[in-house]
Amino acid sequence: FVAAVKPGPVVTLDVDAHIAGSSKSTAFMTYEGFPGFQPLLVQWAETKLVLADQFRDGPSLEGCGRRRTSKGW
């Protein structure tokens, strides 16, 4: 995949967390006040390739676990 995209010499890591609402009984309340989860993704921006991910409970703070996830791959 990466060979087909032919990325340049620059690598930009896009670290993003977002809130996903859920009706599952195991979902915790998010900081926005509804039940859900807050997955964290590390993406190679130039190729859109996901390098790492972490599934997190709803009340996780945005930056929580960011360093651990990005160092884990």
PDB file of N, CA and C in Angstrom:
ATOM      1  N   PHE A   1       0.817  -1.191   0.000  1.00  0.00           N
ATOM      2  CA  PHE A   1       0.000   0.000   0.000  1.00  0.00           C
ATOM      3  C   PHE A   1       0.865   1.261   0.000  1.00  0.00           C
ATOM      4  N   VAL A   2       1.823   1.342   0.902  1.00  0.00           N
ATOM      5  CA  VAL A   2       2.664   2.540   1.009  1.00  0.00           C
ATOM      6  C   VAL A   2       3.498   2.730  -0.256  1.00  0.00           C
ATOM      7  N   ALA A   3       3.971   1.644  -0.834  1.00  0.00           N
ATOM      8  CA  ALA A   3       4.755   1.752  -2.066  1.00  0.00           C
ATOM      9  C   ALA A   3       3.906   2.331  -3.204  1.00  0.00           C
ATOM     10  N   ALA A   4       2.640   1.989  -3.260  1.00  0.00           N
ATOM     11  CA  ALA A   4       1.756   2.500  -4.303  1.00  0.00           C
ATOM     12  C   ALA A   4       1.465   3.990  -4.117  1.00  0.00           C
ATOM     13  N   VAL A   5       1.435   4.455  -2.869  1.00  0.00           N
ATOM     14  CA  VAL A   5       1.151   5.861  -2.583  1.00  0.00           C
ATOM     15  C   VAL A   5       2.369   6.730  -2.857  1.00  0.00           C
ATOM     16  N   LYS A   6       3.559   6.178  -2.682  1.00  0.00           N
ATOM     17  CA  LYS A   6       4.836   6.872  -2.879  1.00  0.00           C
ATOM     18  C   LYS A   6       4.940   8.153  -2.042  1.00  0.00           C
ATOM     19  N   PRO A   7       4.947   7.998  -0.722  1.00  0.00           N
ATOM     20  CA  PRO A   7       5.047   9.183   0.139  1.00  0.00           C
ATOM     21  C   PRO A   7       6.418   9.839   0.014  1.00  0.00           C
ATOM     22  N   GLY A   8       6.458  11.125   0.313  1.00  0.00           N
ATOM     23  CA  GLY A   8       7.711  11.868   0.268  1.00  0.00           C
ATOM     24  C   GLY A   8       8.532  11.628   1.524  1.00  0.00           C
ATOM     25  N   PRO A   9       9.587  12.431   1.730  1.00  0.00           N
ATOM     26  CA  PRO A   9      10.477  12.237   2.867  1.00  0.00           C
ATOM     27  C   PRO A   9       9.906  12.723   4.209  1.00  0.00           C
ATOM     28  N   VAL A  10       8.786  13.428   4.193  1.00  0.00           N
ATOM     29  CA  VAL A  10       8.199  13.961   5.413  1.00  0.00           C
ATOM     30  C   VAL A  10       7.116  13.013   5.922  1.00  0.00           C
ATOM     31  N   VAL A  11       7.133  12.768   7.224  1.00  0.00           N
ATOM     32  CA  VAL A  11       6.104  11.941   7.861  1.00  0.00           C
ATOM     33  C   VAL A  11       5.391  12.803   8.899  1.00  0.00           C
ATOM     34  N   THR A  12       4.085  12.939   8.732  1.00  0.00           N
ATOM     35  CA  THR A  12       3.267  13.683   9.675  1.00  0.00           C
ATOM     36  C   THR A  12       2.340  12.702  10.376  1.00  0.00           C
ATOM     37  N   LEU A  13       2.400  12.665  11.706  1.00  0.00           N
ATOM     38  CA  LEU A  13       1.513  11.798  12.474  1.00  0.00           C
ATOM     39  C   LEU A  13       0.315  12.617  12.942  1.00  0.00           C
ATOM     40  N   ASP A  14      -0.862  12.175  12.575  1.00  0.00           N
ATOM     41  CA  ASP A  14      -2.106  12.815  12.986  1.00  0.00           C
ATOM     42  C   ASP A  14      -2.703  11.984  14.119  1.00  0.00           C
ATOM     43  N   VAL A  15      -2.719  12.542  15.335  1.00  0.00           N
ATOM     44  CA  VAL A  15      -3.252  11.849  16.502  1.00  0.00           C
ATOM     45  C   VAL A  15      -4.613  12.467  16.805  1.00  0.00           C
ATOM     46  N   ASP A  16      -5.668  11.651  16.735  1.00  0.00           N
ATOM     47  CA  ASP A  16      -7.011  12.187  16.856  1.00  0.00           C
ATOM     48  C   ASP A  16      -7.886  11.318  17.749  1.00  0.00           C
ATOM     49  N   ALA A  17      -8.600  11.951  18.648  1.00  0.00           N
ATOM     50  CA  ALA A  17      -9.597  11.280  19.483  1.00  0.00           C
ATOM     51  C   ALA A  17     -10.950  11.892  19.155  1.00  0.00           C
ATOM     52  N   HIS A  18     -11.960  11.071  19.110  1.00  0.00           N
ATOM     53  CA  HIS A  18     -13.307  11.586  18.899  1.00  0.00           C
ATOM     54  C   HIS A  18     -14.283  10.797  19.767  1.00  0.00           C
ATOM     55  N   ILE A  19     -15.457  11.347  19.973  1.00  0.00           N
ATOM     56  CA  ILE A  19     -16.467  10.687  20.794  1.00  0.00           C
ATOM     57  C   ILE A  19     -17.443   9.955  19.877  1.00  0.00           C
ATOM     58  N   ALA A  20     -17.697   8.689  20.208  1.00  0.00           N
ATOM     59  CA  ALA A  20     -18.676   7.897  19.477  1.00  0.00           C
ATOM     60  C   ALA A  20     -19.779   7.493  20.456  1.00  0.00           C
ATOM     61  N   GLY A  21     -20.982   7.952  20.208  1.00  0.00           N
ATOM     62  CA  GLY A  21     -22.105   7.609  21.077  1.00  0.00           C
ATOM     63  C   GLY A  21     -22.432   6.126  20.978  1.00  0.00           C
ATOM     64  N   SER A  22     -22.994   5.572  22.037  1.00  0.00           N
ATOM     65  CA  SER A  22     -23.308   4.148  22.058  1.00  0.00           C
ATOM     66  C   SER A  22     -24.525   3.886  22.944  1.00  0.00           C
ATOM     67  N   SER A  23     -25.300   2.882  22.554  1.00  0.00           N
ATOM     68  CA  SER A  23     -26.433   2.470  23.379  1.00  0.00           C
ATOM     69  C   SER A  23     -26.127   1.186  24.148  1.00  0.00           C
ATOM     70  N   LYS A  24     -24.869   0.730  24.098  1.00  0.00           N
ATOM     71  CA  LYS A  24     -24.478  -0.475  24.829  1.00  0.00           C
ATOM     72  C   LYS A  24     -24.545  -0.230  26.332  1.00  0.00           C
ATOM     73  N   SER A  25     -24.924  -1.245  27.063  1.00  0.00           N
ATOM     74  CA  SER A  25     -25.030  -1.100  28.518  1.00  0.00           C
ATOM     75  C   SER A  25     -23.665  -0.937  29.186  1.00  0.00           C
ATOM     76  N   THR A  26     -22.592  -1.310  28.496  1.00  0.00           N
ATOM     77  CA  THR A  26     -21.239  -1.201  29.060  1.00  0.00           C
ATOM     78  C   THR A  26     -20.602   0.163  28.815  1.00  0.00           C
ATOM     79  N   ALA A  27     -21.268   1.016  28.042  1.00  0.00           N
ATOM     80  CA  ALA A  27     -20.703   2.333  27.721  1.00  0.00           C
ATOM     81  C   ALA A  27     -20.774   3.251  28.943  1.00  0.00           C
ATOM     82  N   PHE A  28     -19.697   3.981  29.187  1.00  0.00           N
ATOM     83  CA  PHE A  28     -19.663   4.977  30.257  1.00  0.00           C
ATOM     84  C   PHE A  28     -20.140   6.320  29.711  1.00  0.00           C
ATOM     85  N   MET A  29     -20.495   7.214  30.599  1.00  0.00           N
ATOM     86  CA  MET A  29     -20.889   8.558  30.177  1.00  0.00           C
ATOM     87  C   MET A  29     -19.657   9.311  29.694  1.00  0.00           C
ATOM     88  N   THR A  30     -19.776   9.994  28.581  1.00  0.00           N
ATOM     89  CA  THR A  30     -18.696  10.814  28.054  1.00  0.00           C
ATOM     90  C   THR A  30     -18.694  12.156  28.783  1.00  0.00           C
ATOM     91  N   TYR A  31     -17.654  12.952  28.561  1.00  0.00           N
ATOM     92  CA  TYR A  31     -17.623  14.271  29.188  1.00  0.00           C
ATOM     93  C   TYR A  31     -18.695  15.189  28.593  1.00  0.00           C
ATOM     94  N   GLU A  32     -19.286  14.793  27.470  1.00  0.00           N
ATOM     95  CA  GLU A  32     -20.373  15.571  26.865  1.00  0.00           C
ATOM     96  C   GLU A  32     -21.727  15.201  27.473  1.00  0.00           C
ATOM     97  N   GLY A  33     -21.775  14.153  28.320  1.00  0.00           N
ATOM     98  CA  GLY A  33     -22.983  13.806  29.026  1.00  0.00           C
ATOM     99  C   GLY A  33     -23.845  12.712  28.416  1.00  0.00           C
ATOM    100  N   PHE A  34     -23.329  11.997  27.404  1.00  0.00           N
ATOM    101  CA  PHE A  34     -24.076  10.875  26.842  1.00  0.00           C
ATOM    102  C   PHE A  34     -23.195   9.630  26.849  1.00  0.00           C
ATOM    103  N   PRO A  35     -23.797   8.422  26.844  1.00  0.00           N
ATOM    104  CA  PRO A  35     -23.000   7.194  26.876  1.00  0.00           C
ATOM    105  C   PRO A  35     -22.243   6.993  25.572  1.00  0.00           C
ATOM    106  N   GLY A  36     -20.994   6.558  25.682  1.00  0.00           N
ATOM    107  CA  GLY A  36     -20.208   6.325  24.473  1.00  0.00           C
ATOM    108  C   GLY A  36     -18.789   5.917  24.767  1.00  0.00           C
ATOM    109  N   PHE A  37     -17.991   5.925  23.717  1.00  0.00           N
ATOM    110  CA  PHE A  37     -16.579   5.557  23.771  1.00  0.00           C
ATOM    111  C   PHE A  37     -15.775   6.656  23.101  1.00  0.00           C
ATOM    112  N   GLN A  38     -14.453   6.651  23.322  1.00  0.00           N
ATOM    113  CA  GLN A  38     -13.600   7.686  22.747  1.00  0.00           C
ATOM    114  C   GLN A  38     -12.335   7.039  22.156  1.00  0.00           C
ATOM    115  N   PRO A  39     -12.439   6.474  20.951  1.00  0.00           N
ATOM    116  CA  PRO A  39     -11.265   5.851  20.339  1.00  0.00           C
ATOM    117  C   PRO A  39     -10.202   6.891  19.973  1.00  0.00           C
ATOM    118  N   LEU A  40      -8.958   6.444  20.008  1.00  0.00           N
ATOM    119  CA  LEU A  40      -7.817   7.288  19.655  1.00  0.00           C
ATOM    120  C   LEU A  40      -7.107   6.640  18.483  1.00  0.00           C
ATOM    121  N   LEU A  41      -6.844   7.416  17.425  1.00  0.00           N
ATOM    122  CA  LEU A  41      -6.160   6.894  16.243  1.00  0.00           C
ATOM    123  C   LEU A  41      -4.878   7.671  15.993  1.00  0.00           C
ATOM    124  N   VAL A  42      -3.843   6.965  15.533  1.00  0.00           N
ATOM    125  CA  VAL A  42      -2.617   7.595  15.057  1.00  0.00           C
ATOM    126  C   VAL A  42      -2.528   7.248  13.582  1.00  0.00           C
ATOM    127  N   GLN A  43      -2.551   8.284  12.748  1.00  0.00           N
ATOM    128  CA  GLN A  43      -2.595   8.080  11.302  1.00  0.00           C
ATOM    129  C   GLN A  43      -1.405   8.771  10.636  1.00  0.00           C
ATOM    130  N   TRP A  44      -0.821   8.102   9.642  1.00  0.00           N
ATOM    131  CA  TRP A  44       0.232   8.692   8.816  1.00  0.00           C
ATOM    132  C   TRP A  44      -0.494   9.590   7.830  1.00  0.00           C
ATOM    133  N   ALA A  45      -0.435  10.894   8.045  1.00  0.00           N
ATOM    134  CA  ALA A  45      -1.274  11.846   7.317  1.00  0.00           C
ATOM    135  C   ALA A  45      -1.073  11.797   5.802  1.00  0.00           C
ATOM    136  N   GLU A  46       0.140  11.642   5.352  1.00  0.00           N
ATOM    137  CA  GLU A  46       0.401  11.669   3.907  1.00  0.00           C
ATOM    138  C   GLU A  46      -0.169  10.451   3.178  1.00  0.00           C
ATOM    139  N   THR A  47      -0.362   9.349   3.871  1.00  0.00           N
ATOM    140  CA  THR A  47      -0.851   8.119   3.234  1.00  0.00           C
ATOM    141  C   THR A  47      -2.239   7.697   3.714  1.00  0.00           C
ATOM    142  N   LYS A  48      -2.745   8.343   4.775  1.00  0.00           N
ATOM    143  CA  LYS A  48      -4.028   7.980   5.406  1.00  0.00           C
ATOM    144  C   LYS A  48      -3.995   6.594   6.048  1.00  0.00           C
ATOM    145  N   LEU A  49      -2.820   6.042   6.260  1.00  0.00           N
ATOM    146  CA  LEU A  49      -2.648   4.724   6.861  1.00  0.00           C
ATOM    147  C   LEU A  49      -2.734   4.833   8.385  1.00  0.00           C
ATOM    148  N   VAL A  50      -3.588   4.014   9.012  1.00  0.00           N
ATOM    149  CA  VAL A  50      -3.713   4.000  10.469  1.00  0.00           C
ATOM    150  C   VAL A  50      -2.568   3.165  11.033  1.00  0.00           C
ATOM    151  N   LEU A  51      -1.743   3.789  11.875  1.00  0.00           N
ATOM    152  CA  LEU A  51      -0.566   3.118  12.438  1.00  0.00           C
ATOM    153  C   LEU A  51      -0.837   2.516  13.810  1.00  0.00           C
ATOM    154  N   ALA A  52      -1.748   3.124  14.564  1.00  0.00           N
ATOM    155  CA  ALA A  52      -2.060   2.633  15.909  1.00  0.00           C
ATOM    156  C   ALA A  52      -3.458   3.087  16.277  1.00  0.00           C
ATOM    157  N   ASP A  53      -4.075   2.331  17.169  1.00  0.00           N
ATOM    158  CA  ASP A  53      -5.379   2.733  17.685  1.00  0.00           C
ATOM    159  C   ASP A  53      -5.514   2.264  19.123  1.00  0.00           C
ATOM    160  N   GLN A  54      -6.401   2.909  19.838  1.00  0.00           N
ATOM    161  CA  GLN A  54      -6.662   2.536  21.227  1.00  0.00           C
ATOM    162  C   GLN A  54      -8.145   2.770  21.482  1.00  0.00           C
ATOM    163  N   PHE A  55      -8.828   1.730  21.944  1.00  0.00           N
ATOM    164  CA  PHE A  55     -10.238   1.838  22.273  1.00  0.00           C
ATOM    165  C   PHE A  55     -10.346   2.290  23.724  1.00  0.00           C
ATOM    166  N   ARG A  56     -11.000   3.414  23.954  1.00  0.00           N
ATOM    167  CA  ARG A  56     -11.054   3.984  25.303  1.00  0.00           C
ATOM    168  C   ARG A  56     -12.495   4.209  25.746  1.00  0.00           C
ATOM    169  N   ASP A  57     -12.713   4.136  27.052  1.00  0.00           N
ATOM    170  CA  ASP A  57     -14.025   4.412  27.622  1.00  0.00           C
ATOM    171  C   ASP A  57     -14.389   5.873  27.412  1.00  0.00           C
ATOM    172  N   GLY A  58     -15.670   6.163  27.494  1.00  0.00           N
ATOM    173  CA  GLY A  58     -16.203   7.495  27.258  1.00  0.00           C
ATOM    174  C   GLY A  58     -15.609   8.632  28.052  1.00  0.00           C
ATOM    175  N   PRO A  59     -15.322   8.473  29.364  1.00  0.00           N
ATOM    176  CA  PRO A  59     -14.851   9.623  30.120  1.00  0.00           C
ATOM    177  C   PRO A  59     -13.364   9.945  29.952  1.00  0.00           C
ATOM    178  N   SER A  60     -12.670   9.279  29.041  1.00  0.00           N
ATOM    179  CA  SER A  60     -11.241   9.543  28.837  1.00  0.00           C
ATOM    180  C   SER A  60     -11.035  10.977  28.362  1.00  0.00           C
ATOM    181  N   LEU A  61     -10.024  11.628  28.885  1.00  0.00           N
ATOM    182  CA  LEU A  61      -9.677  12.962  28.409  1.00  0.00           C
ATOM    183  C   LEU A  61      -9.005  12.848  27.056  1.00  0.00           C
ATOM    184  N   GLU A  62      -9.111  13.877  26.234  1.00  0.00           N
ATOM    185  CA  GLU A  62      -8.605  13.818  24.863  1.00  0.00           C
ATOM    186  C   GLU A  62      -7.138  13.399  24.788  1.00  0.00           C
ATOM    187  N   GLY A  63      -6.277  13.977  25.602  1.00  0.00           N
ATOM    188  CA  GLY A  63      -4.857  13.676  25.551  1.00  0.00           C
ATOM    189  C   GLY A  63      -4.447  12.434  26.323  1.00  0.00           C
ATOM    190  N   CYS A  64      -5.364  11.840  27.064  1.00  0.00           N
ATOM    191  CA  CYS A  64      -5.062  10.683  27.909  1.00  0.00           C
ATOM    192  C   CYS A  64      -4.631   9.481  27.067  1.00  0.00           C
ATOM    193  N   GLY A  65      -3.415   8.984  27.289  1.00  0.00           N
ATOM    194  CA  GLY A  65      -2.922   7.821  26.574  1.00  0.00           C
ATOM    195  C   GLY A  65      -2.309   8.118  25.222  1.00  0.00           C
ATOM    196  N   ARG A  66      -2.271   9.369  24.843  1.00  0.00           N
ATOM    197  CA  ARG A  66      -1.760   9.746  23.510  1.00  0.00           C
ATOM    198  C   ARG A  66      -0.309   9.327  23.340  1.00  0.00           C
ATOM    199  N   ARG A  67       0.542   9.635  24.314  1.00  0.00           N
ATOM    200  CA  ARG A  67       1.966   9.299  24.199  1.00  0.00           C
ATOM    201  C   ARG A  67       2.166   7.789  24.183  1.00  0.00           C
ATOM    202  N   ARG A  68       1.450   7.064  25.065  1.00  0.00           N
ATOM    203  CA  ARG A  68       1.566   5.609  25.143  1.00  0.00           C
ATOM    204  C   ARG A  68       1.140   4.964  23.815  1.00  0.00           C
ATOM    205  N   THR A  69       0.053   5.438  23.211  1.00  0.00           N
ATOM    206  CA  THR A  69      -0.433   4.875  21.958  1.00  0.00           C
ATOM    207  C   THR A  69       0.526   5.155  20.810  1.00  0.00           C
ATOM    208  N   SER A  70       1.027   6.372  20.705  1.00  0.00           N
ATOM    209  CA  SER A  70       1.910   6.709  19.592  1.00  0.00           C
ATOM    210  C   SER A  70       3.288   6.075  19.729  1.00  0.00           C
ATOM    211  N   LYS A  71       3.719   5.738  20.961  1.00  0.00           N
ATOM    212  CA  LYS A  71       5.002   5.051  21.139  1.00  0.00           C
ATOM    213  C   LYS A  71       4.859   3.539  20.984  1.00  0.00           C
ATOM    214  N   GLY A  72       3.611   3.035  21.077  1.00  0.00           N
ATOM    215  CA  GLY A  72       3.377   1.596  21.085  1.00  0.00           C
ATOM    216  C   GLY A  72       3.609   0.888  19.776  1.00  0.00           C
ATOM    217  N   TRP A  73       3.680   1.591  18.686  1.00  0.00           N
ATOM    218  CA  TRP A  73       3.868   0.925  17.393  1.00  0.00           C
ATOM    219  C   TRP A  73       5.278   1.112  16.991  1.00  0.00           C
TER     220      TRP A  73
END
